[in-house]
Amino acid sequence: MFYRTYCKTSDCAPGSTSRAAYCGAWALDSTGNDRAIFHLIGRGQAWVHREGAREPMVVRGGDLVMFPHASWHQLSGTPKRQPGIQLNATGDGPFTTVLCATVEFAAGGLNPVMQALPEAIVVRSEDQSTSAELHALARLMLAEFESGAVGQQNVLDRLAEVMFVLVLRHHMQQAQELKGFLAALKDQRIVRALAALHHDPGQNWRVDTLAAEAGMSRTVFAERFNVLLGETPIQYLAAWRMHLAENMLREQRASVAQIAEQLGYQTETAFRRAFRRVRGVAPGDVRRRARSSGA
């Protein structure tokens, strides 16, 4: 993977308590969440409500559902959508336990892996085509979750990172058709070029030097890259550089000239032109907005 993940286990609801066992007409609402999130059901069952879906989806003990794009959803203890967050620990019916994790990326919001994923990925506990490793990890996470042992949070956070990768692998194995970056990840030659580009985005990359990294001819590499990712290697490089640049501008630790040099631009003027062309705004606009918002 070209991105480091930061996973945080929680009970899914902003500002809620650490309780994660619910009963009756409970609900966990994702309103306000802006990160990828997955929910692992321990005991009991829940209904997953989504915008535009006519009927809720039922998930039971051992099932996992991931929302890569932070799209709105609600888990509830009844087939009926509840008004907001309801953290009930009393009521009719059996208890349901839910373990949730949010996922952040060191590279920020733009992530070609996540962009290539569907709105939701569901892994059923009874699905025989799911890898034994994924089933075993789900059981381990739930056992750790129930144990209340010392250091539990650190253990769950590390297991959540592995779970995220295994869910991606599951999707790549099960999906009838992959698109974008995920399709490219199955081509080891293209992966070598992408790895080199991400490792050193400030390098003076050209199509022929990237093709050499891939061990392909320039023409074949360019055609294959375009088919898999829907853009040329140079367009991809420019977009990635400008995304990195925007993150640096928001952090406000480096001057525009320093950012330009780090990302391989010969002059600050050339960088400013490229940034405006790709992002639609000037570097100074990004920095001023970040300063005014306190970012």
PDB file of N, CA and C in Angstrom, residues 102-142:
ATOM      1  N   THR A 102     -12.660   3.970  12.447  1.00  0.00           N
ATOM      2  CA  THR A 102     -12.518   4.951  11.378  1.00  0.00           C
ATOM      3  C   THR A 102     -11.104   4.864  10.826  1.00  0.00           C
ATOM      4  N   VAL A 103     -10.965   5.243   9.572  1.00  0.00           N
ATOM      5  CA  VAL A 103      -9.683   5.109   8.878  1.00  0.00           C
ATOM      6  C   VAL A 103      -9.267   6.457   8.309  1.00  0.00           C
ATOM      7  N   GLU A 104      -8.053   6.875   8.628  1.00  0.00           N
ATOM      8  CA  GLU A 104      -7.483   8.098   8.076  1.00  0.00           C
ATOM      9  C   GLU A 104      -6.262   7.733   7.242  1.00  0.00           C
ATOM     10  N   PHE A 105      -5.920   8.608   6.327  1.00  0.00           N
ATOM     11  CA  PHE A 105      -4.743   8.402   5.498  1.00  0.00           C
ATOM     12  C   PHE A 105      -3.775   9.547   5.681  1.00  0.00           C
ATOM     13  N   ALA A 106      -2.498   9.193   5.765  1.00  0.00           N
ATOM     14  CA  ALA A 106      -1.469  10.212   5.949  1.00  0.00           C
ATOM     15  C   ALA A 106      -1.465  11.206   4.803  1.00  0.00           C
ATOM     16  N   ALA A 107      -1.884  10.769   3.620  1.00  0.00           N
ATOM     17  CA  ALA A 107      -1.863  11.642   2.451  1.00  0.00           C
ATOM     18  C   ALA A 107      -3.086  12.538   2.363  1.00  0.00           C
ATOM     19  N   GLY A 108      -3.998  12.436   3.307  1.00  0.00           N
ATOM     20  CA  GLY A 108      -5.153  13.311   3.290  1.00  0.00           C
ATOM     21  C   GLY A 108      -6.313  12.729   2.506  1.00  0.00           C
ATOM     22  N   GLY A 109      -7.215  13.622   2.053  1.00  0.00           N
ATOM     23  CA  GLY A 109      -8.472  13.176   1.473  1.00  0.00           C
ATOM     24  C   GLY A 109      -8.369  12.473   0.139  1.00  0.00           C
ATOM     25  N   LEU A 110      -7.477  12.918  -0.746  1.00  0.00           N
ATOM     26  CA  LEU A 110      -7.366  12.303  -2.059  1.00  0.00           C
ATOM     27  C   LEU A 110      -6.680  10.966  -1.916  1.00  0.00           C
ATOM     28  N   ASN A 111      -7.386   9.910  -2.262  1.00  0.00           N
ATOM     29  CA  ASN A 111      -6.793   8.591  -2.165  1.00  0.00           C
ATOM     30  C   ASN A 111      -7.318   7.731  -3.286  1.00  0.00           C
ATOM     31  N   PRO A 112      -6.478   7.369  -4.249  1.00  0.00           N
ATOM     32  CA  PRO A 112      -6.955   6.610  -5.412  1.00  0.00           C
ATOM     33  C   PRO A 112      -7.476   5.236  -5.062  1.00  0.00           C
ATOM     34  N   VAL A 113      -6.972   4.626  -3.988  1.00  0.00           N
ATOM     35  CA  VAL A 113      -7.503   3.324  -3.569  1.00  0.00           C
ATOM     36  C   VAL A 113      -8.954   3.475  -3.131  1.00  0.00           C
ATOM     37  N   MET A 114      -9.216   4.439  -2.241  1.00  0.00           N
ATOM     38  CA  MET A 114     -10.568   4.625  -1.738  1.00  0.00           C
ATOM     39  C   MET A 114     -11.517   5.086  -2.840  1.00  0.00           C
ATOM     40  N   GLN A 115     -11.027   5.914  -3.753  1.00  0.00           N
ATOM     41  CA  GLN A 115     -11.876   6.401  -4.829  1.00  0.00           C
ATOM     42  C   GLN A 115     -12.353   5.273  -5.734  1.00  0.00           C
ATOM     43  N   ALA A 116     -11.592   4.180  -5.789  1.00  0.00           N
ATOM     44  CA  ALA A 116     -11.950   3.054  -6.645  1.00  0.00           C
ATOM     45  C   ALA A 116     -12.892   2.068  -5.973  1.00  0.00           C
ATOM     46  N   LEU A 117     -13.239   2.311  -4.712  1.00  0.00           N
ATOM     47  CA  LEU A 117     -14.104   1.380  -3.976  1.00  0.00           C
ATOM     48  C   LEU A 117     -15.569   1.760  -4.120  1.00  0.00           C
ATOM     49  N   PRO A 118     -16.475   0.788  -3.966  1.00  0.00           N
ATOM     50  CA  PRO A 118     -17.914   1.092  -4.018  1.00  0.00           C
ATOM     51  C   PRO A 118     -18.363   1.813  -2.753  1.00  0.00           C
ATOM     52  N   GLU A 119     -19.626   2.198  -2.724  1.00  0.00           N
ATOM     53  CA  GLU A 119     -20.165   2.934  -1.580  1.00  0.00           C
ATOM     54  C   GLU A 119     -20.125   2.111  -0.302  1.00  0.00           C
ATOM     55  N   ALA A 120     -20.311   0.800  -0.425  1.00  0.00           N
ATOM     56  CA  ALA A 120     -20.302  -0.066   0.757  1.00  0.00           C
ATOM     57  C   ALA A 120     -19.739  -1.430   0.389  1.00  0.00           C
ATOM     58  N   ILE A 121     -19.005  -2.029   1.329  1.00  0.00           N
ATOM     59  CA  ILE A 121     -18.496  -3.389   1.178  1.00  0.00           C
ATOM     60  C   ILE A 121     -19.028  -4.201   2.355  1.00  0.00           C
ATOM     61  N   VAL A 122     -19.666  -5.331   2.059  1.00  0.00           N
ATOM     62  CA  VAL A 122     -20.241  -6.171   3.101  1.00  0.00           C
ATOM     63  C   VAL A 122     -19.538  -7.529   3.098  1.00  0.00           C
ATOM     64  N   VAL A 123     -19.078  -7.956   4.265  1.00  0.00           N
ATOM     65  CA  VAL A 123     -18.454  -9.270   4.423  1.00  0.00           C
ATOM     66  C   VAL A 123     -19.322 -10.066   5.394  1.00  0.00           C
ATOM     67  N   ARG A 124     -19.926 -11.143   4.913  1.00  0.00           N
ATOM     68  CA  ARG A 124     -20.817 -11.954   5.732  1.00  0.00           C
ATOM     69  C   ARG A 124     -20.028 -13.047   6.453  1.00  0.00           C
ATOM     70  N   SER A 125     -20.394 -13.291   7.696  1.00  0.00           N
ATOM     71  CA  SER A 125     -19.683 -14.292   8.488  1.00  0.00           C
ATOM     72  C   SER A 125     -19.843 -15.697   7.916  1.00  0.00           C
ATOM     73  N   GLU A 126     -20.979 -15.944   7.235  1.00  0.00           N
ATOM     74  CA  GLU A 126     -21.217 -17.284   6.703  1.00  0.00           C
ATOM     75  C   GLU A 126     -20.688 -17.461   5.280  1.00  0.00           C
ATOM     76  N   ASP A 127     -20.081 -16.419   4.720  1.00  0.00           N
ATOM     77  CA  ASP A 127     -19.583 -16.477   3.344  1.00  0.00           C
ATOM     78  C   ASP A 127     -18.353 -17.377   3.266  1.00  0.00           C
ATOM     79  N   GLN A 128     -18.495 -18.520   2.624  1.00  0.00           N
ATOM     80  CA  GLN A 128     -17.401 -19.483   2.542  1.00  0.00           C
ATOM     81  C   GLN A 128     -16.278 -19.024   1.620  1.00  0.00           C
ATOM     82  N   SER A 129     -16.560 -18.048   0.757  1.00  0.00           N
ATOM     83  CA  SER A 129     -15.523 -17.568  -0.157  1.00  0.00           C
ATOM     84  C   SER A 129     -14.596 -16.542   0.493  1.00  0.00           C
ATOM     85  N   THR A 130     -14.967 -16.080   1.691  1.00  0.00           N
ATOM     86  CA  THR A 130     -14.108 -15.143   2.409  1.00  0.00           C
ATOM     87  C   THR A 130     -12.900 -15.880   2.966  1.00  0.00           C
ATOM     88  N   SER A 131     -11.757 -15.212   2.975  1.00  0.00           N
ATOM     89  CA  SER A 131     -10.530 -15.860   3.431  1.00  0.00           C
ATOM     90  C   SER A 131     -10.624 -16.251   4.902  1.00  0.00           C
ATOM     91  N   ALA A 132      -9.951 -17.364   5.227  1.00  0.00           N
ATOM     92  CA  ALA A 132      -9.907 -17.811   6.622  1.00  0.00           C
ATOM     93  C   ALA A 132      -9.250 -16.765   7.505  1.00  0.00           C
ATOM     94  N   GLU A 133      -8.282 -16.018   6.959  1.00  0.00           N
ATOM     95  CA  GLU A 133      -7.583 -14.988   7.730  1.00  0.00           C
ATOM     96  C   GLU A 133      -8.540 -13.868   8.149  1.00  0.00           C
ATOM     97  N   LEU A 134      -9.432 -13.482   7.240  1.00  0.00           N
ATOM     98  CA  LEU A 134     -10.373 -12.406   7.558  1.00  0.00           C
ATOM     99  C   LEU A 134     -11.371 -12.861   8.618  1.00  0.00           C
ATOM    100  N   HIS A 135     -11.887 -14.072   8.482  1.00  0.00           N
ATOM    101  CA  HIS A 135     -12.804 -14.596   9.495  1.00  0.00           C
ATOM    102  C   HIS A 135     -12.105 -14.702  10.855  1.00  0.00           C
ATOM    103  N   ALA A 136     -10.869 -15.200  10.844  1.00  0.00           N
ATOM    104  CA  ALA A 136     -10.131 -15.372  12.102  1.00  0.00           C
ATOM    105  C   ALA A 136      -9.841 -14.031  12.754  1.00  0.00           C
ATOM    106  N   LEU A 137      -9.499 -13.029  11.939  1.00  0.00           N
ATOM    107  CA  LEU A 137      -9.210 -11.705  12.497  1.00  0.00           C
ATOM    108  C   LEU A 137     -10.469 -11.092  13.104  1.00  0.00           C
ATOM    109  N   ALA A 138     -11.613 -11.277  12.458  1.00  0.00           N
ATOM    110  CA  ALA A 138     -12.872 -10.761  13.011  1.00  0.00           C
ATOM    111  C   ALA A 138     -13.150 -11.388  14.371  1.00  0.00           C
ATOM    112  N   ARG A 139     -12.937 -12.702  14.479  1.00  0.00           N
ATOM    113  CA  ARG A 139     -13.161 -13.369  15.765  1.00  0.00           C
ATOM    114  C   ARG A 139     -12.186 -12.863  16.828  1.00  0.00           C
ATOM    115  N   LEU A 140     -10.932 -12.643  16.423  1.00  0.00           N
ATOM    116  CA  LEU A 140      -9.926 -12.154  17.366  1.00  0.00           C
ATOM    117  C   LEU A 140     -10.275 -10.751  17.851  1.00  0.00           C
ATOM    118  N   MET A 141     -10.701  -9.881  16.939  1.00  0.00           N
ATOM    119  CA  MET A 141     -11.063  -8.524  17.324  1.00  0.00           C
ATOM    120  C   MET A 141     -12.243  -8.535  18.294  1.00  0.00           C
ATOM    121  N   LEU A 142     -13.232  -9.359  18.016  1.00  0.00           N
ATOM    122  CA  LEU A 142     -14.402  -9.411  18.883  1.00  0.00           C
ATOM    123  C   LEU A 142     -14.047  -9.974  20.252  1.00  0.00           C
TER     124      LEU A 142
END
